[in-house]
Short mmCIF file of C-alpha atoms and ligand atoms in Angstrom, two decimals:
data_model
loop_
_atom_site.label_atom_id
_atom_site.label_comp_id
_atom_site.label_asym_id
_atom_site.label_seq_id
_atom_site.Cartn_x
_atom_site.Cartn_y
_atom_site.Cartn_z
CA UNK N 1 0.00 0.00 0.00
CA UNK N 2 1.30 3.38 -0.42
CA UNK N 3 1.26 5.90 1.60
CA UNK N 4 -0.20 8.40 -0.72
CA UNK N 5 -2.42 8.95 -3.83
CA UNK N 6 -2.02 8.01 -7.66
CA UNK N 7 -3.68 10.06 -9.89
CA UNK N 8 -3.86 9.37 -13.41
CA UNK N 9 -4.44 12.69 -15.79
CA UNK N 10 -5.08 12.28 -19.53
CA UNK N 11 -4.66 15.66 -21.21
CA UNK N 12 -1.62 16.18 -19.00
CA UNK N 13 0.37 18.25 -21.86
CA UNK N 14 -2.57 20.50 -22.54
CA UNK N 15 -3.49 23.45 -20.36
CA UNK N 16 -5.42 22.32 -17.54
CA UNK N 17 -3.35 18.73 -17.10
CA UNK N 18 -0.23 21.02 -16.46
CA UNK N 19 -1.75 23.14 -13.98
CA UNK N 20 -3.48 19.93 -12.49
CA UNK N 21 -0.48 17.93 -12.04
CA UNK N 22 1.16 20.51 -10.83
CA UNK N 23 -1.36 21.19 -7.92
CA UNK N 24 -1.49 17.82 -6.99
CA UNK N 25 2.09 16.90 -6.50
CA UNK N 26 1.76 19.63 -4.20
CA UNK N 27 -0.88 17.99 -2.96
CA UNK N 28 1.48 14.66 -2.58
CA UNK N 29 0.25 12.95 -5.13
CA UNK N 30 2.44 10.05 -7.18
CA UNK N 31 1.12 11.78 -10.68
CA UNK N 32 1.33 10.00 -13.98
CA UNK N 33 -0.15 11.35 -17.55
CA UNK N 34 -1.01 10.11 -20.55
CA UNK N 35 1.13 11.93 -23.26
CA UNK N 36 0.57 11.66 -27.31
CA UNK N 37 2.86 10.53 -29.39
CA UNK N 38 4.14 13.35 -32.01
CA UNK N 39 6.71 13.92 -34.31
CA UNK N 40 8.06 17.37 -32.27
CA UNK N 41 8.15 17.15 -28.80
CA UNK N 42 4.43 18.05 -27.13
CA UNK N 43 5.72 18.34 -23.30
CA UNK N 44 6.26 22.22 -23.27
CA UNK N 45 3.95 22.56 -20.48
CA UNK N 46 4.99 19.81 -18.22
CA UNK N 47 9.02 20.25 -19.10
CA UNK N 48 9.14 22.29 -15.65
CA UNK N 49 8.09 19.40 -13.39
CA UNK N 50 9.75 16.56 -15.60
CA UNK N 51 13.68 17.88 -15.40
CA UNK N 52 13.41 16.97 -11.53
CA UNK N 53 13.07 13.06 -12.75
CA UNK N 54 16.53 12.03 -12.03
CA UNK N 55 15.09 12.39 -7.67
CA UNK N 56 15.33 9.12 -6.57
CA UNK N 57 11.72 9.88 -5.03
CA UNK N 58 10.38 10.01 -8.12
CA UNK N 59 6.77 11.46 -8.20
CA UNK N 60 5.44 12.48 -11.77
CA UNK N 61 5.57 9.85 -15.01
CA UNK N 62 4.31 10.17 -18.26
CA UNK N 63 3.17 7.15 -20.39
CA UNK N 64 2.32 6.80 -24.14
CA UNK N 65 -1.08 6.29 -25.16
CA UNK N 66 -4.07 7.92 -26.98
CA UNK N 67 -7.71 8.21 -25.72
CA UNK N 68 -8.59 5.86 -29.13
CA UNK N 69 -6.71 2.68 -28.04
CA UNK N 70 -8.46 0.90 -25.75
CA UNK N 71 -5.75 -1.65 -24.85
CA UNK N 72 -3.28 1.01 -24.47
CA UNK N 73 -5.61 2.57 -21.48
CA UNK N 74 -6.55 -0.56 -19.87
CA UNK N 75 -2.96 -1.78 -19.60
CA UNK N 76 -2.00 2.50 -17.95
CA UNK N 77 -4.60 2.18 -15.60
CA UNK N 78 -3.91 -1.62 -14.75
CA UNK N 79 -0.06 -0.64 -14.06
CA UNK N 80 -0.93 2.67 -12.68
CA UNK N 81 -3.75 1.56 -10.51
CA UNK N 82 -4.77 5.20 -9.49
CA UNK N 83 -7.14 6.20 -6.94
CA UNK N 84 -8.55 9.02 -9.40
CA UNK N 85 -8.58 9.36 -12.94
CA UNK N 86 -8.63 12.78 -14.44
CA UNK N 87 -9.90 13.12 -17.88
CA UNK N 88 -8.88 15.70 -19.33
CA UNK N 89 -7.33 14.93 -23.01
CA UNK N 90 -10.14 15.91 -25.65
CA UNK N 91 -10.11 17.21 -29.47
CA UNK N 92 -11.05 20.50 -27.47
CA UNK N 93 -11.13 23.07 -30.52
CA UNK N 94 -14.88 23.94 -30.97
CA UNK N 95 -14.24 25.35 -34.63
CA UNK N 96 -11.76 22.29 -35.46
CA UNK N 97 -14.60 19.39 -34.37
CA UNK N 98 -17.05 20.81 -37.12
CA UNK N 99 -13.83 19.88 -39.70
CA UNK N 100 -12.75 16.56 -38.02
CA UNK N 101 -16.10 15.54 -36.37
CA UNK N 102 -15.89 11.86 -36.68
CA UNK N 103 -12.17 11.85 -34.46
CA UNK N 104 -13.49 14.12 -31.72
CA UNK N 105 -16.21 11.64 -31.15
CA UNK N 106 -14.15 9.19 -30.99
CA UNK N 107 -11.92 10.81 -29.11
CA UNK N 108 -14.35 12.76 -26.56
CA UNK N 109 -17.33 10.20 -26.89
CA UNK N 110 -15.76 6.88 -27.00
CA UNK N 111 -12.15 7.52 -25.68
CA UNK N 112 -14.50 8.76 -21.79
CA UNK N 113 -16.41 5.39 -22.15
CA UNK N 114 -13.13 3.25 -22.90
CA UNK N 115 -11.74 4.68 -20.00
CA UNK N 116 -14.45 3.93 -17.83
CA UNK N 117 -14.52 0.55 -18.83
CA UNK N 118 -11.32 -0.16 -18.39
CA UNK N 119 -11.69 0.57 -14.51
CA UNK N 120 -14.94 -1.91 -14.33
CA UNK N 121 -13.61 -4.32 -16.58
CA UNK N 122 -9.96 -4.62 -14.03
CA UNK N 123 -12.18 -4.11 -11.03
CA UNK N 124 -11.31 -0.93 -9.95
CA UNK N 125 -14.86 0.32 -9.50
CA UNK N 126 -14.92 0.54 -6.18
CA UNK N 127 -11.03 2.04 -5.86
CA UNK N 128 -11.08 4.71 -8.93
CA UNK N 129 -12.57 7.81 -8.79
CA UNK N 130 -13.60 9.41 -12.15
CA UNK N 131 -13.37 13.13 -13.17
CA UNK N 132 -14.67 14.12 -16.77
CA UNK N 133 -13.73 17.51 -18.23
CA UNK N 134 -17.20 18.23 -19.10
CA UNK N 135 -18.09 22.09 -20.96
CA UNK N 136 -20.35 24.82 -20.75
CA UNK N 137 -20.76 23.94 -24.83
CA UNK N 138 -23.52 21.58 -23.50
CA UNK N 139 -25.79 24.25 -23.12
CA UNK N 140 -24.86 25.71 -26.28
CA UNK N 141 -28.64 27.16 -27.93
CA UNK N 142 -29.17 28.41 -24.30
CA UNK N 143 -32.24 27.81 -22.38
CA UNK N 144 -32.06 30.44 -19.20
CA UNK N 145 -29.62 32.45 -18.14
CA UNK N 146 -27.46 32.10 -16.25
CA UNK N 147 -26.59 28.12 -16.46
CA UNK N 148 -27.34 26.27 -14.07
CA UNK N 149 -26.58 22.05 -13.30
CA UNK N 150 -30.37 21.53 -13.97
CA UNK N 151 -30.34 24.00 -17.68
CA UNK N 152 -31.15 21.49 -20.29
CA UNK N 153 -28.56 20.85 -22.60
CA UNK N 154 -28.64 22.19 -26.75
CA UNK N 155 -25.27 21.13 -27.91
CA UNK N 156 -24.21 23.05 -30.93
CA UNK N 157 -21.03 21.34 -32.58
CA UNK N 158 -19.71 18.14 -33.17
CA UNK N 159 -17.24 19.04 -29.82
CA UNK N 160 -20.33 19.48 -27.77
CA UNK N 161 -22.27 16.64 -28.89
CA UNK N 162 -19.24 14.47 -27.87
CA UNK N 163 -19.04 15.85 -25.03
CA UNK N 164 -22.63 14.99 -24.17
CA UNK N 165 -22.35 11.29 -24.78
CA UNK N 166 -19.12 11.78 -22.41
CA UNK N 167 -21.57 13.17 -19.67
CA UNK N 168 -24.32 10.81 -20.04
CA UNK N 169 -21.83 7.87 -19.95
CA UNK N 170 -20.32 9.13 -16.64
CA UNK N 171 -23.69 9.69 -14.69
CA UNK N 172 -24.55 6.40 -16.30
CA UNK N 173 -21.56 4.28 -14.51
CA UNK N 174 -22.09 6.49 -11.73
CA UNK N 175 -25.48 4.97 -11.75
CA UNK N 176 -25.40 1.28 -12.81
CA UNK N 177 -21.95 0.57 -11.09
CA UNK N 178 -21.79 2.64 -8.53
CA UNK N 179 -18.47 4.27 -8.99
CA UNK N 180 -17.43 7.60 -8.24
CA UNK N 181 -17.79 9.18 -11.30
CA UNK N 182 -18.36 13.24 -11.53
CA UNK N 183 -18.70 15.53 -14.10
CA UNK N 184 -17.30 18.97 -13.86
CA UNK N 185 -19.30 21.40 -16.32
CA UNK N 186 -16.54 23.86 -17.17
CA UNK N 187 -17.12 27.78 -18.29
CA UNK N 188 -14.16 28.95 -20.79
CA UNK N 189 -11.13 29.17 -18.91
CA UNK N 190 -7.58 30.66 -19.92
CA UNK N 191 -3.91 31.03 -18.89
CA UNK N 192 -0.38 32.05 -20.48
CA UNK N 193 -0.84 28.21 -21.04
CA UNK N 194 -3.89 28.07 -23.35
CA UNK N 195 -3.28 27.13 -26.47
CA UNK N 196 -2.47 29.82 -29.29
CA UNK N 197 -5.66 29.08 -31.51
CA UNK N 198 -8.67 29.84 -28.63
CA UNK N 199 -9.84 33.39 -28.88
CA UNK N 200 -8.48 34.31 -25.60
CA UNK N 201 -5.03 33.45 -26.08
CA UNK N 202 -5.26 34.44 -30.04
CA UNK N 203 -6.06 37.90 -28.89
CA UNK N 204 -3.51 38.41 -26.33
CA UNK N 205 -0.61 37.07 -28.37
CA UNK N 206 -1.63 39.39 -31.29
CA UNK N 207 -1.96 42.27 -29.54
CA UNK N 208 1.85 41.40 -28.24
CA UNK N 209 2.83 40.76 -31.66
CA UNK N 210 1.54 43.76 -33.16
CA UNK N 211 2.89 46.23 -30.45
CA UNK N 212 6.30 44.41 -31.34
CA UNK N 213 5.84 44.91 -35.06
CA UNK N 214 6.09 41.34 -35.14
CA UNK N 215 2.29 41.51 -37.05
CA UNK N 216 0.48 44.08 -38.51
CA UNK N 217 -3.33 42.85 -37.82
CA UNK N 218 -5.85 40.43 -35.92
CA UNK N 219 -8.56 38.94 -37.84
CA UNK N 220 -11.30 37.35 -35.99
CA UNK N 221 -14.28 36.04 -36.27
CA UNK N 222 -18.07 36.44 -34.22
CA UNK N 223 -16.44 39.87 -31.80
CA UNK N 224 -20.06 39.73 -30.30
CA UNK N 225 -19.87 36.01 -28.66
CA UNK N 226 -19.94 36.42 -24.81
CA UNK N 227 -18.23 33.92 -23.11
CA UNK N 228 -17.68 33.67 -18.92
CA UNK N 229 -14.05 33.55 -18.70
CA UNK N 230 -11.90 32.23 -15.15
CA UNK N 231 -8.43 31.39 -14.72
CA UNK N 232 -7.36 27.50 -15.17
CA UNK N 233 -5.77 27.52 -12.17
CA UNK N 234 -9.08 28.24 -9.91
CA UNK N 235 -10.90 25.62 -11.86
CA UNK N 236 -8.08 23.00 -11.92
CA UNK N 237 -8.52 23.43 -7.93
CA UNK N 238 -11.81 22.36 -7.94
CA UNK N 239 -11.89 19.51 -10.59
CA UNK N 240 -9.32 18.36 -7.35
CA UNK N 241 -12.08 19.34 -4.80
CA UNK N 242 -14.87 17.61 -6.32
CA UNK N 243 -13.14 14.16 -6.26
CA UNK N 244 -12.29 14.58 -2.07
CA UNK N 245 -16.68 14.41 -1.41
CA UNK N 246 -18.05 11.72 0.13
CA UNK N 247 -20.89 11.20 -2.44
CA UNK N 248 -19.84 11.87 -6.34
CA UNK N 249 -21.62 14.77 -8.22
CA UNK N 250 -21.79 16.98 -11.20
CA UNK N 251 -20.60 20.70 -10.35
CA UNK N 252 -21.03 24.27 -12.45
CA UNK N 253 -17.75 25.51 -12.30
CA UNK N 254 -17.83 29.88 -13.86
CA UNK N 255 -17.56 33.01 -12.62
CA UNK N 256 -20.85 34.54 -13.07
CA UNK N 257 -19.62 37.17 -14.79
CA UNK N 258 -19.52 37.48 -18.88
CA UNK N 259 -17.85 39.89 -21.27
CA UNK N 260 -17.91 39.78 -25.22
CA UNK N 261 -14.89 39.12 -26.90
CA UNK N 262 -14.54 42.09 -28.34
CA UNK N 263 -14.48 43.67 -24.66
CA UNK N 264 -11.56 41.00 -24.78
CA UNK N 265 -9.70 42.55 -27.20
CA UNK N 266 -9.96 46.44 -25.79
CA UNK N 267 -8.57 45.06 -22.48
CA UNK N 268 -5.95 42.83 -24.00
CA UNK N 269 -5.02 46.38 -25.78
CA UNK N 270 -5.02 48.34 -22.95
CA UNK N 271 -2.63 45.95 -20.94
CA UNK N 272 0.02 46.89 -23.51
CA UNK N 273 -1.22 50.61 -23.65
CA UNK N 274 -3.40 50.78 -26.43
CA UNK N 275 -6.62 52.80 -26.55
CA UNK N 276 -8.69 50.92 -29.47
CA UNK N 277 -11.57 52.38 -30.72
CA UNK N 278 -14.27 50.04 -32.82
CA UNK N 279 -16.49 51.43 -35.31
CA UNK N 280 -18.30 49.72 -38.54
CA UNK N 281 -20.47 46.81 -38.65
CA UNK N 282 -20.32 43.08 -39.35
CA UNK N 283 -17.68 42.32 -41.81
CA UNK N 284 -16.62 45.51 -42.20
CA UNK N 285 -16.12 46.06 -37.96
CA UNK N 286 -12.47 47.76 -37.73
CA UNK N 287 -10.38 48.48 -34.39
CA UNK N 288 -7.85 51.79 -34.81
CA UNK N 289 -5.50 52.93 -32.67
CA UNK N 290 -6.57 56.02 -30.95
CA UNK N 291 -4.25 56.58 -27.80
CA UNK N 292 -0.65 54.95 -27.26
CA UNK N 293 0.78 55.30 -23.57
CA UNK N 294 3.44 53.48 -21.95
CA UNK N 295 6.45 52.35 -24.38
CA UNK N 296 5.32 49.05 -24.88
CA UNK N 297 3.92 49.46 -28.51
CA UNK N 298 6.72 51.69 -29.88
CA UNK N 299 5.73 49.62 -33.27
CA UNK N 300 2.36 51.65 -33.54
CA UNK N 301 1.10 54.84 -34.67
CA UNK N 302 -2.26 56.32 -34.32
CA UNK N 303 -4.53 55.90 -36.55
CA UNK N 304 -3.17 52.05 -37.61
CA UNK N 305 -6.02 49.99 -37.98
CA UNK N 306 -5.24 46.72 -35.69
CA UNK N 307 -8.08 44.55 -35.75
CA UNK N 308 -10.15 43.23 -38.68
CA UNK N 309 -13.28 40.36 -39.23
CA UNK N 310 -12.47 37.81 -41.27
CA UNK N 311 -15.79 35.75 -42.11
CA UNK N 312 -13.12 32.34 -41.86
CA UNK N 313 -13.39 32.33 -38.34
CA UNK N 314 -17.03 32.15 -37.98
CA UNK N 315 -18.51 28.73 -37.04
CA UNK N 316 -21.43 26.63 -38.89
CA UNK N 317 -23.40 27.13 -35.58
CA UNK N 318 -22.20 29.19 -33.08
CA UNK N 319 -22.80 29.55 -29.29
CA UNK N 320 -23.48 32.91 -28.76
CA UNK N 321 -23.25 33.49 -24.84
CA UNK N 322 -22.57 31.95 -22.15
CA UNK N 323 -22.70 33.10 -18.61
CA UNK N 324 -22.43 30.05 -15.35
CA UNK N 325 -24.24 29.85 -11.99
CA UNK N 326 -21.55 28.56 -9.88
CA UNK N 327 -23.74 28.72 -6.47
CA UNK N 328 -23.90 24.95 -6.03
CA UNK N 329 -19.93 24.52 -6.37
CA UNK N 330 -20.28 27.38 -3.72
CA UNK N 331 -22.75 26.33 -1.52
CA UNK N 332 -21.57 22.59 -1.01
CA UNK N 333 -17.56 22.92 -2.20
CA UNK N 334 -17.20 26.08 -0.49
CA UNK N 335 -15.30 26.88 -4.38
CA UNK N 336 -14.78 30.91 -5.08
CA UNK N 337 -12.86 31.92 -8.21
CA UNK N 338 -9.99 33.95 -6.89
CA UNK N 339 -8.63 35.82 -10.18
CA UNK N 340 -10.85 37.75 -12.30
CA UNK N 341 -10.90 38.18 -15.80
CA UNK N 342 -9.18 41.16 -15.73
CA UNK N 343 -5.82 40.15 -13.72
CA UNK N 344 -6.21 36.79 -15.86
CA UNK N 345 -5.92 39.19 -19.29
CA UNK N 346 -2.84 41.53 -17.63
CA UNK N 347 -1.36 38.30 -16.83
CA UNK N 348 -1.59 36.74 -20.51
CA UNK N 349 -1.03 39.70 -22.25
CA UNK N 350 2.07 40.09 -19.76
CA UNK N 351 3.82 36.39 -20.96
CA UNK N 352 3.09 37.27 -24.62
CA UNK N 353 4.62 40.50 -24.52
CA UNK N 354 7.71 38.79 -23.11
CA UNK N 355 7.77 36.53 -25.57
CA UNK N 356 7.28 38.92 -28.05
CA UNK N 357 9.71 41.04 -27.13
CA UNK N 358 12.31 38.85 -27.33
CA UNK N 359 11.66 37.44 -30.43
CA UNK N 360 11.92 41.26 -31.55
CA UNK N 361 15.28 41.65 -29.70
CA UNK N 362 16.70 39.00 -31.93
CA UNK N 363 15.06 40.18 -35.25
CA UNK N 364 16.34 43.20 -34.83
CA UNK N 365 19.92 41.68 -34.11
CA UNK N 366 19.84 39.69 -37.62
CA UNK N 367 18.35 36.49 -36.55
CA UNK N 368 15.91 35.08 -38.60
CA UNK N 369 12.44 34.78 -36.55
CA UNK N 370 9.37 33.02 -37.90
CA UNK N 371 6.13 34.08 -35.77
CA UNK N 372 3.30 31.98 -36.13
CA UNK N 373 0.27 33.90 -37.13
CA UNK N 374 -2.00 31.38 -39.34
CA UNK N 375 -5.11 30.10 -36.75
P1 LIG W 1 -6.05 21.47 -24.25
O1 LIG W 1 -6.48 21.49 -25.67
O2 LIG W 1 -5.06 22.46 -23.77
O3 LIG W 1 -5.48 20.02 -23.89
C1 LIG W 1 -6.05 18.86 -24.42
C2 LIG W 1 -5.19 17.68 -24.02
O4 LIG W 1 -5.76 16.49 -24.59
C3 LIG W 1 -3.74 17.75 -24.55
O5 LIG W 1 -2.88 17.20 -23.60
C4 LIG W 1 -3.81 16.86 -25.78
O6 LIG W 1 -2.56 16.31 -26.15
C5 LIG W 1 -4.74 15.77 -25.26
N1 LIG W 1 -5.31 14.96 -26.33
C6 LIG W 1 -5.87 15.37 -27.49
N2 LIG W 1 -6.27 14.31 -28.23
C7 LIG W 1 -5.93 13.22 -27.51
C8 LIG W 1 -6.04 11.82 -27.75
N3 LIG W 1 -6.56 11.36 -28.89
N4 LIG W 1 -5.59 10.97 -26.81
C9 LIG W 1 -5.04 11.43 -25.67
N5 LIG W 1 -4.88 12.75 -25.39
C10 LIG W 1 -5.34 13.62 -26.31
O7 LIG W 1 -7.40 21.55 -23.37
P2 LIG W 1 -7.64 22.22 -21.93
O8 LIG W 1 -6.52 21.84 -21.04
O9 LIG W 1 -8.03 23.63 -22.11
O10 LIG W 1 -8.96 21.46 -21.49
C11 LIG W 1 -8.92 20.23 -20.76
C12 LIG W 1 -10.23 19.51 -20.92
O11 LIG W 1 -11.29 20.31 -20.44
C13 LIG W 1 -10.61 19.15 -22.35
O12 LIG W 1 -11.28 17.92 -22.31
C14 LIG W 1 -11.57 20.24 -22.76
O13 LIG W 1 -12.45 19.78 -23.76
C15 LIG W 1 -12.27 20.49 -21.46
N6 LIG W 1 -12.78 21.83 -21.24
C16 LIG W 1 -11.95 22.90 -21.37
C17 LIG W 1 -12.40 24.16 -21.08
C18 LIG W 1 -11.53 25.37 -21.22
O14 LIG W 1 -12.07 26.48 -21.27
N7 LIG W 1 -10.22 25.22 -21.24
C19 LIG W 1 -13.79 24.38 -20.61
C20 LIG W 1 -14.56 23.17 -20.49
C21 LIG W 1 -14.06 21.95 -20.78
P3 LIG W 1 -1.51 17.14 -27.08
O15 LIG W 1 -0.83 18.11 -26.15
O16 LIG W 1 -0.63 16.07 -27.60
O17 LIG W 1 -2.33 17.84 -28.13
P1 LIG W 2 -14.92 28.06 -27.18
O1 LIG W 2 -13.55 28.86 -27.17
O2 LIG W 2 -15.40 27.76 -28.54
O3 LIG W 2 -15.86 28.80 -26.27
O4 LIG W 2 -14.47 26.67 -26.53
P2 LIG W 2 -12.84 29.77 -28.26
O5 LIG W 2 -11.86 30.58 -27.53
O6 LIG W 2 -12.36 28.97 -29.42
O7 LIG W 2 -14.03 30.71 -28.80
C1 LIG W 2 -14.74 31.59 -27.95
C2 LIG W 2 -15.64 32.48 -28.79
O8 LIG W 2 -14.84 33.38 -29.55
C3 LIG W 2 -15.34 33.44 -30.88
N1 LIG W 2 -14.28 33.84 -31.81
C4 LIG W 2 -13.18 33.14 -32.10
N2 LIG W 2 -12.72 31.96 -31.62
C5 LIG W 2 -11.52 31.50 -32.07
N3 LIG W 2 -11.03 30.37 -31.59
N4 LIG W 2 -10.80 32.19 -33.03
C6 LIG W 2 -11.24 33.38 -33.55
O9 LIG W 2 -10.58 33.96 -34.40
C7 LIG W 2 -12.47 33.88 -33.05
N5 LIG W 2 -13.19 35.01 -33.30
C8 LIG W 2 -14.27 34.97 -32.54
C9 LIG W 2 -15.86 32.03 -31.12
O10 LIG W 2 -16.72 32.01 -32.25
C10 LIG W 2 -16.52 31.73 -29.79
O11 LIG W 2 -17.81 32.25 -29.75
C11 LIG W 2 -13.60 26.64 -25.40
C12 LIG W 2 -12.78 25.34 -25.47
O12 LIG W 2 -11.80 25.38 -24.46
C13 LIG W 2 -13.67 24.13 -25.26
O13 LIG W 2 -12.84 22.96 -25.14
C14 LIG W 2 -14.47 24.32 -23.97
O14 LIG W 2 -15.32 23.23 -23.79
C15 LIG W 2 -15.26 25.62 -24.02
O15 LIG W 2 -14.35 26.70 -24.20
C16 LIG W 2 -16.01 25.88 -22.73
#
């Protein structure tokens, strides 16, 4: 027996696994994670924690496996033979599941049942706890407002209607079997760790870019979507909390609080001491420059038009707003965001800006720097 827990976390390269794994070796944990195989190397997030693996008390160990190879997780998860099972790993890119919907079923759908059956079919039922990254795209076409764990669900991509199966399935085990099985119904949440094509992230590297002169312009799609936006590190806390309850449950995990992303984008802006201002419509919506403070966006001038729509981003269906009712998570978890939306932005906009200006420190020193705009 040991003398502490084993979690298992699939997803552990992406944004929340890194923060989760993170938290719970804190915790104490023995943490392992299931990592892809890929022809570049995928651990940038986890790199931090994984140069300490020469300790002879060695606490953190990734495996290879995929959430579509069922062997693969039964014979993790027989080896590993954790007390909870984090799963996290998806085909998470709303926009990307309407142009590769059959693999994020597969991946979302059937890759949450093969996991679950590979606890019942070693036995673990009664041992394994279950966490399932569930979304806030579940309510998609909303129903009321705010959303609340009893809103009926309108999925409105391929993503979303994955990730429905993947809820039903774990209140269904929950159910039949008995095991601890919870879902955690996640609002959008963001980081200097979210990944470079989600609006968020998009937005503040852009804005970075383009005070560097590294870019010249954002294109986006649908500015008016509102979306409730926390930091992954609150919510990473409480996927944790909801597996320490004596009886499993399904938890709405937001802030309560919504802006559009457009509002995203004059923040993002201001954090690097630009003063947009927004004016015509639809396709034709522009974002000039109007006041430059701070020396941070030296590149700019006023009057340089820095954001533009491009129709390429909008979605077959889209989910216009979103906005949580986290009182249950409140009420039972005792679970309060700690970092609003606004320290979350300065914070983002802060790491890109870093980044950006050193890749501007070396262009302008002859070396040849290719930034990565295409999303
Ligand atoms: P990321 O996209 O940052 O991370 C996704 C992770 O899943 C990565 O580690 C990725 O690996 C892995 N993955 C993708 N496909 C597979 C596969 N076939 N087999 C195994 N692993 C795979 O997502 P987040 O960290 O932001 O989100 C975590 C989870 O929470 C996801 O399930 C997401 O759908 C869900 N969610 C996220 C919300 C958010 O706002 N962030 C809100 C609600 C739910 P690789 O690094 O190799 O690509
Ligand atoms: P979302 O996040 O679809 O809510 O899914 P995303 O950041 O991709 O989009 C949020 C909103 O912004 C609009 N938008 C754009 N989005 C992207 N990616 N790129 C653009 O250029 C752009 N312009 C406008 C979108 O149309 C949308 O309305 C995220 C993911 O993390 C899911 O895995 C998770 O389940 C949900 O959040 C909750």
């Amino acid at each position: 027996m040991k003398k502490y827990k084993v979690a298992l976390i699939t997803g552990i390269t992406g944004q929340d696994g890194s923060y989760l794994a993170e938290l719970l070796l804190e915790k104490g944990y023995e943490v392992h994670g299931i990592k892809r195989r890929a022809s570049s190397l995928n651990t940038e997030r986890v790199d931090h924690i994984y140069q300490d693996n020469h300790e002879k008390d060695q606490k953190f160990f990734l495996h290879y496996g995929d959430l579509t190879d069922s062997s693969n997780l039964t014979r993790i998860i027989k080896d590993v033979q954790p007390d909870e099972v984090y799963n996290l790993g998806a085909q998470s890119h709303v926009a990307v599941s309407f142009e590769c919907p059959e693999y994020t079923a597969d991946v979302d759908a059937i890759g949450t049942l093969r996991l679950l059956e590979a606890i019942r079919f070693l036995g673990l039922e009664k041992k394994t706890k279950f966490y399932q990254a569930s979304t806030s795209e579940l309510y998609g076409e909303v129903q009321e407002i705010p959303q609340s764990e009893t809103t009926p669900f309108h999925p409105r991509s391929p993503y979303a209607v994955a990730k429905m199966y993947a809820y039903w399935i774990v209140v269904n085990y929950r159910e039949s079997y008995g095991m601890y099985a919870c879902n955690g119904i996640l609002f959008n949440h963001e980081s200097p760790r979210r990944g470079e094509t989600f609006v968020t992230r998009k937005i503040t590297r852009a804005i970075a870019n383009i005070s560097q002169g590294l870019e010249s312009c954002l294109y986006l799609g649908n500015m008016d979507a509102l979306r409730d936006w926390g930091h992954a590190k609150d919510y990473v806390r409480m996927q944790w909390m909801m597996l320490q309850q004596e009886n499993a449950d399904d938890f709405v995990i937001a802030t309560g609080k919504q802006i559009s992303v457009r509002e995203f984008v004059k923040l993002s802006a201001l954090e690097a001491g630009i003063t947009l201002e927004f004016s015509g419509e639809g396709l034709n919506e522009i974002a000039t420059v109007t006041v430059i403070s701070g020396d941070n966006a030296d590149a700019l001038s006023i009057g340089d038009v820095i954001v533009k729509v491009d129709p390429r981003y909008f979605r077959p269906a889209e989910v216009e707003t979103l906005l949580g009712d986290p009182s249950k998570a409140k009420n039972i978890l005792g679970w309060v965001p700690q970092i609003t939306v606004e320290e979350m932005c300065a914070e983002m906009v802060a790491n890109d800006l870093n980044k950006a200006k050193q890749h501007a420190l070396l262009k302008s020193n002859g070396f040849n720097v290719a930034v990565t705009v295409e999303n």
